[in-house]
Amino acid sequence: MKCPNCGYEMAEGKLYCEQCGEDIHIVPDFEPELEQTIQDILEELHEDMTGVRREEPEAEDAFEDFFDGDEFQEPVPRKKIWPKVLLAFLLLVFLTAGGTAWYVYSSYSEEYQLSRAEQYVEQGKYDEAIACYNRAVELDSANVELLFELADIYLLKNNKVEYEYLLREIIKNKNTSAEQLEGAYGKLIAIYRERGDYQTINALLLASGNDNLIAAYPNYIVDVPEFSINEGYYTSIQALKLTASGSGKIYFTTDGSEPTQESTQYTAPIILENGNHTVKACFVNDNGIVSDVVAKEYHVEYNDILAPEISVLSGEYSVPMLIEVLEEDENVYYTTDGTDPTYASTPYTGPIPMPLGKSTYKFVRIVDGAVGMIAERDYNLVINTDLTPAEAVDSVVDYCLAVGKITDGAGHFDDSGDSYQYMYQYAVNINKAGDFYVIAECYRAADGNSTRTGNDFAVNVYTGERFKLQRDEWGRLTLIGIEEEISE
């Protein structure tokens, strides 16, 4: 850097010349021409802002004003421009500050955004309203009600995808109150109910883990079936029971496949015999909601229980027979409809009269849950007689009319409406005295209730002869003739 006074080369950073001692000005002196230029610019700015243009004095007038005759006049000092510049500057600052304040208010005011959103909704400008609500949510993310209002606008726009999405966001929001949570779930359930999507409702409620919500919508909840037996190893046959809460049906498989509504419907205990078993089950309620599938594995290993020994072999018979279980007759159950017997079947308690016509009996022994082998017998009893069981019943009714026990064929005996009814039971050989139809007497009240009186009759299947039938103290049947009562 050279000294502007003497031209001496100065060292960097020096503030004076070491040759001539002249001070060095870092900031150049302000020049009058520059001052005039700035003043002209400010005046033009003033004229543009106020609309008032300053009039320049004529050259001649200016000269006359400068010289008044021969006497030299002092120049009139020019008015200072700085107050006007300051005013313009302050005005500019005010406008800028106002614009900035308005921008800040409109951008950062939740109240303003919601007000604008409401106006847009009234005008049907849903996209603009959504933009305002999104900004309001940014400003107040903890206000869950804003999400509800935003969701409603999407619904007005018929955008059900965003509507559903926002409701799901509400139920996940940690700021959602219990009341708001209930409202969000209610709206979601209404969506899926309208679609008939009950399965999603079930999944939604179960995933909530909210006992109050689950209790409020019991028709949309399905739990998996409950198994009565834990999976594992067993040394006896098992009767597996399946249960489920609510109204519906249980479907199951035992071959390892997935159960559907086309699978076997559960109606009775599943008998698990020797071997490995994989039982899978699901529950379908009345709304068609399908539960999850529950699966359990079982291994059963046991010694076979022999089938009961039956006194009468399968075949055709022409005389009444008593079907008996020989030797060990405890824990024996039987059926007459062709199904395999279980604990729920009829227990064997004594000899069974063979019924007329065709019949099928199945007997099984069940010990400590283990089901033994089944003994099956098929019979066809046809007695060589013209007297039918119905005619034997009519014969007993005729006897009761004859002795005055009843007053009409319907069995009435007074005006009370009560009556005696006579019903065929079975055919049996009694004390080797002959084959008889056994007819039981019942007392039927006017309200329809019926009970056995203990009075039984026996009608010889060949001769039609009638007897009263009694049992002695050992349970043996005794025939008491009644024909003489009629003749008297």
Short mmCIF file of N, CA and C in Angstrom, two decimals, residues 95-223:
data_model
loop_
_atom_site.label_atom_id
_atom_site.label_comp_id
_atom_site.label_asym_id
_atom_site.label_seq_id
_atom_site.Cartn_x
_atom_site.Cartn_y
_atom_site.Cartn_z
N LEU A 95 -44.59 -1.06 7.80
CA LEU A 95 -45.24 -1.95 6.83
C LEU A 95 -44.61 -3.34 6.83
N THR A 96 -43.28 -3.34 6.91
CA THR A 96 -42.59 -4.63 6.92
C THR A 96 -42.95 -5.42 8.17
N ALA A 97 -42.96 -4.72 9.32
CA ALA A 97 -43.31 -5.39 10.57
C ALA A 97 -44.74 -5.88 10.56
N GLY A 98 -45.65 -5.08 9.99
CA GLY A 98 -47.04 -5.49 9.90
C GLY A 98 -47.22 -6.72 9.03
N GLY A 99 -46.52 -6.70 7.87
CA GLY A 99 -46.60 -7.86 6.98
C GLY A 99 -46.04 -9.10 7.64
N THR A 100 -44.92 -8.89 8.36
CA THR A 100 -44.31 -10.03 9.04
C THR A 100 -45.23 -10.55 10.14
N ALA A 101 -45.83 -9.65 10.88
CA ALA A 101 -46.73 -10.05 11.96
C ALA A 101 -47.93 -10.81 11.41
N TRP A 102 -48.48 -10.33 10.30
CA TRP A 102 -49.62 -11.02 9.69
C TRP A 102 -49.22 -12.41 9.20
N TYR A 103 -48.04 -12.50 8.61
CA TYR A 103 -47.56 -13.80 8.15
C TYR A 103 -47.39 -14.76 9.33
N VAL A 104 -46.80 -14.25 10.40
CA VAL A 104 -46.59 -15.09 11.58
C VAL A 104 -47.93 -15.51 12.17
N TYR A 105 -48.86 -14.57 12.27
CA TYR A 105 -50.17 -14.89 12.84
C TYR A 105 -50.90 -15.93 12.01
N SER A 106 -50.91 -15.70 10.68
CA SER A 106 -51.64 -16.63 9.82
C SER A 106 -50.99 -17.99 9.76
N SER A 107 -49.66 -18.04 9.89
CA SER A 107 -48.95 -19.32 9.78
C SER A 107 -48.88 -20.06 11.09
N TYR A 108 -48.89 -19.36 12.19
CA TYR A 108 -48.67 -19.97 13.49
C TYR A 108 -49.86 -19.85 14.44
N SER A 109 -51.01 -19.45 13.93
CA SER A 109 -52.20 -19.32 14.77
C SER A 109 -53.16 -20.48 14.46
N GLU A 110 -53.38 -21.33 15.44
CA GLU A 110 -54.34 -22.44 15.28
C GLU A 110 -55.74 -21.89 15.06
N GLU A 111 -56.07 -20.82 15.78
CA GLU A 111 -57.39 -20.22 15.65
C GLU A 111 -57.65 -19.74 14.23
N TYR A 112 -56.62 -19.11 13.64
CA TYR A 112 -56.77 -18.61 12.27
C TYR A 112 -56.96 -19.77 11.29
N GLN A 113 -56.16 -20.83 11.45
CA GLN A 113 -56.25 -21.97 10.55
C GLN A 113 -57.63 -22.62 10.62
N LEU A 114 -58.17 -22.76 11.83
CA LEU A 114 -59.48 -23.38 11.99
C LEU A 114 -60.58 -22.49 11.42
N SER A 115 -60.42 -21.17 11.58
CA SER A 115 -61.40 -20.24 11.03
C SER A 115 -61.43 -20.33 9.50
N ARG A 116 -60.23 -20.35 8.91
CA ARG A 116 -60.16 -20.46 7.46
C ARG A 116 -60.72 -21.81 6.99
N ALA A 117 -60.42 -22.90 7.74
CA ALA A 117 -60.92 -24.22 7.38
C ALA A 117 -62.45 -24.24 7.36
N GLU A 118 -63.04 -23.59 8.37
CA GLU A 118 -64.50 -23.54 8.44
C GLU A 118 -65.08 -22.81 7.22
N GLN A 119 -64.43 -21.72 6.83
CA GLN A 119 -64.89 -20.99 5.65
C GLN A 119 -64.78 -21.85 4.39
N TYR A 120 -63.68 -22.59 4.28
CA TYR A 120 -63.49 -23.44 3.10
C TYR A 120 -64.52 -24.56 3.06
N VAL A 121 -64.86 -25.11 4.21
CA VAL A 121 -65.85 -26.18 4.24
C VAL A 121 -67.20 -25.64 3.78
N GLU A 122 -67.58 -24.44 4.25
CA GLU A 122 -68.85 -23.84 3.83
C GLU A 122 -68.87 -23.61 2.33
N GLN A 123 -67.69 -23.34 1.74
CA GLN A 123 -67.60 -23.09 0.30
C GLN A 123 -67.42 -24.38 -0.49
N GLY A 124 -67.31 -25.51 0.21
CA GLY A 124 -67.11 -26.78 -0.46
C GLY A 124 -65.69 -26.99 -0.94
N LYS A 125 -64.76 -26.19 -0.45
CA LYS A 125 -63.35 -26.33 -0.84
C LYS A 125 -62.65 -27.22 0.20
N TYR A 126 -62.87 -28.53 0.04
CA TYR A 126 -62.41 -29.47 1.07
C TYR A 126 -60.89 -29.63 1.09
N ASP A 127 -60.26 -29.55 -0.09
CA ASP A 127 -58.79 -29.68 -0.11
C ASP A 127 -58.13 -28.54 0.64
N GLU A 128 -58.64 -27.30 0.46
CA GLU A 128 -58.08 -26.16 1.17
C GLU A 128 -58.33 -26.29 2.67
N ALA A 129 -59.54 -26.77 3.02
CA ALA A 129 -59.86 -26.97 4.45
C ALA A 129 -58.94 -28.02 5.06
N ILE A 130 -58.65 -29.09 4.31
CA ILE A 130 -57.76 -30.14 4.81
C ILE A 130 -56.36 -29.58 5.04
N ALA A 131 -55.90 -28.70 4.13
CA ALA A 131 -54.58 -28.09 4.30
C ALA A 131 -54.52 -27.26 5.58
N CYS A 132 -55.59 -26.52 5.85
CA CYS A 132 -55.63 -25.71 7.08
C CYS A 132 -55.64 -26.60 8.32
N TYR A 133 -56.41 -27.70 8.28
CA TYR A 133 -56.45 -28.60 9.43
C TYR A 133 -55.11 -29.29 9.65
N ASN A 134 -54.44 -29.65 8.56
CA ASN A 134 -53.12 -30.27 8.70
C ASN A 134 -52.14 -29.31 9.38
N ARG A 135 -52.24 -28.01 9.02
CA ARG A 135 -51.37 -27.02 9.65
C ARG A 135 -51.74 -26.85 11.13
N ALA A 136 -53.05 -26.89 11.42
CA ALA A 136 -53.48 -26.78 12.82
C ALA A 136 -52.99 -27.97 13.63
N VAL A 137 -53.01 -29.14 13.04
CA VAL A 137 -52.50 -30.33 13.72
C VAL A 137 -51.01 -30.20 13.99
N GLU A 138 -50.26 -29.62 13.05
CA GLU A 138 -48.84 -29.38 13.27
C GLU A 138 -48.62 -28.44 14.45
N LEU A 139 -49.49 -27.45 14.57
CA LEU A 139 -49.34 -26.47 15.65
C LEU A 139 -49.77 -27.03 17.00
N ASP A 140 -50.72 -27.98 16.98
CA ASP A 140 -51.25 -28.52 18.24
C ASP A 140 -51.44 -30.03 18.09
N SER A 141 -50.35 -30.75 18.07
CA SER A 141 -50.38 -32.19 17.80
C SER A 141 -51.08 -32.97 18.92
N ALA A 142 -51.21 -32.41 20.10
CA ALA A 142 -51.83 -33.12 21.22
C ALA A 142 -53.35 -33.01 21.20
N ASN A 143 -53.90 -32.19 20.32
CA ASN A 143 -55.34 -31.98 20.26
C ASN A 143 -55.98 -33.05 19.37
N VAL A 144 -56.51 -34.09 19.99
CA VAL A 144 -57.08 -35.22 19.24
C VAL A 144 -58.37 -34.81 18.52
N GLU A 145 -59.08 -33.83 19.07
CA GLU A 145 -60.32 -33.39 18.44
C GLU A 145 -60.07 -32.88 17.02
N LEU A 146 -58.88 -32.29 16.79
CA LEU A 146 -58.54 -31.82 15.43
C LEU A 146 -58.52 -32.99 14.46
N LEU A 147 -58.05 -34.16 14.91
CA LEU A 147 -58.00 -35.34 14.04
C LEU A 147 -59.42 -35.82 13.72
N PHE A 148 -60.31 -35.74 14.72
CA PHE A 148 -61.71 -36.11 14.47
C PHE A 148 -62.32 -35.19 13.40
N GLU A 149 -62.08 -33.86 13.55
CA GLU A 149 -62.64 -32.90 12.61
C GLU A 149 -62.05 -33.07 11.22
N LEU A 150 -60.75 -33.35 11.17
CA LEU A 150 -60.10 -33.59 9.88
C LEU A 150 -60.68 -34.86 9.23
N ALA A 151 -60.90 -35.89 10.03
CA ALA A 151 -61.48 -37.14 9.51
C ALA A 151 -62.87 -36.88 8.93
N ASP A 152 -63.66 -36.03 9.61
CA ASP A 152 -65.01 -35.73 9.13
C ASP A 152 -64.97 -35.02 7.77
N ILE A 153 -63.95 -34.17 7.55
CA ILE A 153 -63.85 -33.49 6.26
C ILE A 153 -63.53 -34.50 5.16
N TYR A 154 -62.66 -35.47 5.48
CA TYR A 154 -62.38 -36.52 4.49
C TYR A 154 -63.64 -37.31 4.17
N LEU A 155 -64.50 -37.50 5.18
CA LEU A 155 -65.75 -38.21 4.95
C LEU A 155 -66.68 -37.38 4.07
N LEU A 156 -66.71 -36.05 4.30
CA LEU A 156 -67.49 -35.17 3.43
C LEU A 156 -66.99 -35.25 2.00
N LYS A 157 -65.71 -35.43 1.85
CA LYS A 157 -65.09 -35.54 0.52
C LYS A 157 -65.28 -36.94 -0.06
N ASN A 158 -65.88 -37.85 0.75
CA ASN A 158 -66.09 -39.25 0.37
C ASN A 158 -64.78 -40.00 0.20
N ASN A 159 -63.76 -39.57 0.93
CA ASN A 159 -62.48 -40.28 0.94
C ASN A 159 -62.45 -41.17 2.18
N LYS A 160 -63.04 -42.36 2.05
CA LYS A 160 -63.19 -43.24 3.20
C LYS A 160 -61.88 -43.89 3.60
N VAL A 161 -60.94 -43.93 2.68
CA VAL A 161 -59.63 -44.51 3.02
C VAL A 161 -58.91 -43.65 4.04
N GLU A 162 -58.85 -42.32 3.78
CA GLU A 162 -58.19 -41.41 4.72
C GLU A 162 -59.00 -41.30 6.02
N TYR A 163 -60.33 -41.35 5.88
CA TYR A 163 -61.21 -41.30 7.05
C TYR A 163 -60.89 -42.45 7.99
N GLU A 164 -60.81 -43.65 7.44
CA GLU A 164 -60.49 -44.84 8.24
C GLU A 164 -59.07 -44.74 8.82
N TYR A 165 -58.14 -44.25 8.00
CA TYR A 165 -56.75 -44.14 8.45
C TYR A 165 -56.64 -43.21 9.67
N LEU A 166 -57.31 -42.07 9.61
CA LEU A 166 -57.24 -41.11 10.71
C LEU A 166 -57.88 -41.68 11.98
N LEU A 167 -58.97 -42.42 11.84
CA LEU A 167 -59.59 -43.04 13.02
C LEU A 167 -58.65 -44.05 13.67
N ARG A 168 -57.93 -44.79 12.84
CA ARG A 168 -56.96 -45.74 13.39
C ARG A 168 -55.79 -45.01 14.05
N GLU A 169 -55.41 -43.85 13.50
CA GLU A 169 -54.36 -43.04 14.13
C GLU A 169 -54.82 -42.52 15.48
N ILE A 170 -56.11 -42.20 15.58
CA ILE A 170 -56.65 -41.70 16.85
C ILE A 170 -56.57 -42.77 17.93
N ILE A 171 -56.91 -44.02 17.60
CA ILE A 171 -56.89 -45.06 18.62
C ILE A 171 -55.47 -45.42 19.03
N LYS A 172 -54.48 -45.05 18.20
CA LYS A 172 -53.08 -45.29 18.56
C LYS A 172 -52.45 -44.09 19.27
N ASN A 173 -53.14 -42.95 19.25
CA ASN A 173 -52.59 -41.72 19.82
C ASN A 173 -52.61 -41.80 21.35
N LYS A 174 -51.46 -41.53 21.96
CA LYS A 174 -51.36 -41.62 23.41
C LYS A 174 -52.15 -40.52 24.12
N ASN A 175 -52.53 -39.47 23.40
CA ASN A 175 -53.29 -38.38 24.01
C ASN A 175 -54.80 -38.60 23.95
N THR A 176 -55.22 -39.69 23.33
CA THR A 176 -56.66 -39.95 23.19
C THR A 176 -57.27 -40.34 24.53
N SER A 177 -58.34 -39.65 24.90
CA SER A 177 -59.03 -39.96 26.16
C SER A 177 -59.90 -41.20 25.99
N ALA A 178 -60.41 -41.71 27.10
CA ALA A 178 -61.25 -42.90 27.05
C ALA A 178 -62.53 -42.64 26.25
N GLU A 179 -63.10 -41.46 26.43
CA GLU A 179 -64.31 -41.11 25.69
C GLU A 179 -64.03 -41.00 24.20
N GLN A 180 -62.89 -40.35 23.85
CA GLN A 180 -62.51 -40.23 22.44
C GLN A 180 -62.21 -41.59 21.84
N LEU A 181 -61.59 -42.46 22.63
CA LEU A 181 -61.26 -43.80 22.17
C LEU A 181 -62.54 -44.57 21.82
N GLU A 182 -63.51 -44.46 22.70
CA GLU A 182 -64.79 -45.13 22.45
C GLU A 182 -65.45 -44.61 21.18
N GLY A 183 -65.35 -43.27 20.97
CA GLY A 183 -65.92 -42.68 19.77
C GLY A 183 -65.24 -43.16 18.50
N ALA A 184 -63.90 -43.23 18.54
CA ALA A 184 -63.15 -43.68 17.37
C ALA A 184 -63.48 -45.13 17.03
N TYR A 185 -63.52 -45.98 18.06
CA TYR A 185 -63.86 -47.38 17.81
C TYR A 185 -65.29 -47.50 17.27
N GLY A 186 -66.20 -46.69 17.80
CA GLY A 186 -67.57 -46.74 17.33
C GLY A 186 -67.68 -46.39 15.86
N LYS A 187 -66.93 -45.36 15.41
CA LYS A 187 -66.94 -44.96 14.00
C LYS A 187 -66.33 -46.05 13.12
N LEU A 188 -65.22 -46.65 13.59
CA LEU A 188 -64.58 -47.72 12.81
C LEU A 188 -65.50 -48.93 12.68
N ILE A 189 -66.15 -49.30 13.79
CA ILE A 189 -67.05 -50.45 13.76
C ILE A 189 -68.21 -50.18 12.80
N ALA A 190 -68.69 -48.93 12.77
CA ALA A 190 -69.77 -48.58 11.84
C ALA A 190 -69.33 -48.77 10.39
N ILE A 191 -68.06 -48.43 10.10
CA ILE A 191 -67.53 -48.61 8.74
C ILE A 191 -67.57 -50.08 8.35
N TYR A 192 -67.00 -50.93 9.22
CA TYR A 192 -66.89 -52.35 8.89
C TYR A 192 -68.25 -53.05 8.93
N ARG A 193 -69.14 -52.57 9.81
CA ARG A 193 -70.48 -53.16 9.85
C ARG A 193 -71.22 -52.87 8.55
N GLU A 194 -71.05 -51.66 8.01
CA GLU A 194 -71.69 -51.31 6.75
C GLU A 194 -71.17 -52.19 5.62
N ARG A 195 -69.88 -52.55 5.70
CA ARG A 195 -69.30 -53.43 4.67
C ARG A 195 -69.64 -54.90 4.91
N GLY A 196 -70.17 -55.23 6.09
CA GLY A 196 -70.39 -56.62 6.44
C GLY A 196 -69.11 -57.33 6.82
N ASP A 197 -68.09 -56.55 7.16
CA ASP A 197 -66.77 -57.11 7.49
C ASP A 197 -66.68 -57.33 9.00
N TYR A 198 -67.42 -58.33 9.49
CA TYR A 198 -67.45 -58.58 10.93
C TYR A 198 -66.14 -59.17 11.43
N GLN A 199 -65.42 -59.83 10.54
CA GLN A 199 -64.14 -60.43 10.94
C GLN A 199 -63.16 -59.36 11.38
N THR A 200 -63.12 -58.22 10.65
CA THR A 200 -62.22 -57.12 11.01
C THR A 200 -62.65 -56.49 12.33
N ILE A 201 -63.95 -56.39 12.57
CA ILE A 201 -64.44 -55.86 13.85
C ILE A 201 -63.93 -56.73 14.99
N ASN A 202 -64.03 -58.03 14.82
CA ASN A 202 -63.56 -58.96 15.84
C ASN A 202 -62.06 -58.75 16.11
N ALA A 203 -61.27 -58.68 15.04
CA ALA A 203 -59.82 -58.50 15.20
C ALA A 203 -59.50 -57.15 15.85
N LEU A 204 -60.25 -56.11 15.46
CA LEU A 204 -60.02 -54.77 16.00
C LEU A 204 -60.28 -54.74 17.50
N LEU A 205 -61.38 -55.32 17.94
CA LEU A 205 -61.73 -55.30 19.36
C LEU A 205 -60.77 -56.15 20.18
N LEU A 206 -60.41 -57.32 19.68
CA LEU A 206 -59.50 -58.18 20.42
C LEU A 206 -58.13 -57.53 20.55
N ALA A 207 -57.70 -56.83 19.49
CA ALA A 207 -56.39 -56.17 19.53
C ALA A 207 -56.39 -54.98 20.48
N SER A 208 -57.57 -54.42 20.77
CA SER A 208 -57.63 -53.24 21.65
C SER A 208 -57.23 -53.59 23.08
N GLY A 209 -57.53 -54.82 23.52
CA GLY A 209 -57.24 -55.20 24.89
C GLY A 209 -58.07 -54.43 25.90
N ASN A 210 -59.16 -53.78 25.43
CA ASN A 210 -60.00 -52.96 26.29
C ASN A 210 -61.24 -53.76 26.68
N ASP A 211 -61.31 -54.16 27.93
CA ASP A 211 -62.43 -54.99 28.40
C ASP A 211 -63.77 -54.29 28.26
N ASN A 212 -63.81 -52.98 28.47
CA ASN A 212 -65.07 -52.26 28.37
C ASN A 212 -65.58 -52.26 26.93
N LEU A 213 -64.66 -52.07 25.97
CA LEU A 213 -65.06 -52.09 24.56
C LEU A 213 -65.54 -53.48 24.17
N ILE A 214 -64.81 -54.48 24.59
CA ILE A 214 -65.18 -55.86 24.25
C ILE A 214 -66.55 -56.19 24.82
N ALA A 215 -66.81 -55.74 26.04
CA ALA A 215 -68.11 -55.99 26.67
C ALA A 215 -69.23 -55.23 25.96
N ALA A 216 -68.89 -54.09 25.34
CA ALA A 216 -69.90 -53.28 24.67
C ALA A 216 -70.32 -53.87 23.32
N TYR A 217 -69.48 -54.72 22.73
CA TYR A 217 -69.78 -55.31 21.43
C TYR A 217 -69.65 -56.84 21.48
N PRO A 218 -70.46 -57.51 22.31
CA PRO A 218 -70.29 -58.96 22.46
C PRO A 218 -70.61 -59.75 21.20
N ASN A 219 -71.48 -59.20 20.33
CA ASN A 219 -71.88 -59.94 19.13
C ASN A 219 -70.78 -59.99 18.08
N TYR A 220 -69.74 -59.17 18.28
CA TYR A 220 -68.66 -59.14 17.30
C TYR A 220 -67.39 -59.80 17.82
N ILE A 221 -67.50 -60.47 18.97
CA ILE A 221 -66.33 -61.11 19.58
C ILE A 221 -66.47 -62.62 19.49
N VAL A 222 -65.44 -63.27 19.01
CA VAL A 222 -65.41 -64.74 19.04
C VAL A 222 -64.07 -65.17 19.63
N ASP A 223 -64.14 -66.03 20.61
CA ASP A 223 -62.94 -66.61 21.19
C ASP A 223 -62.75 -68.02 20.64
#
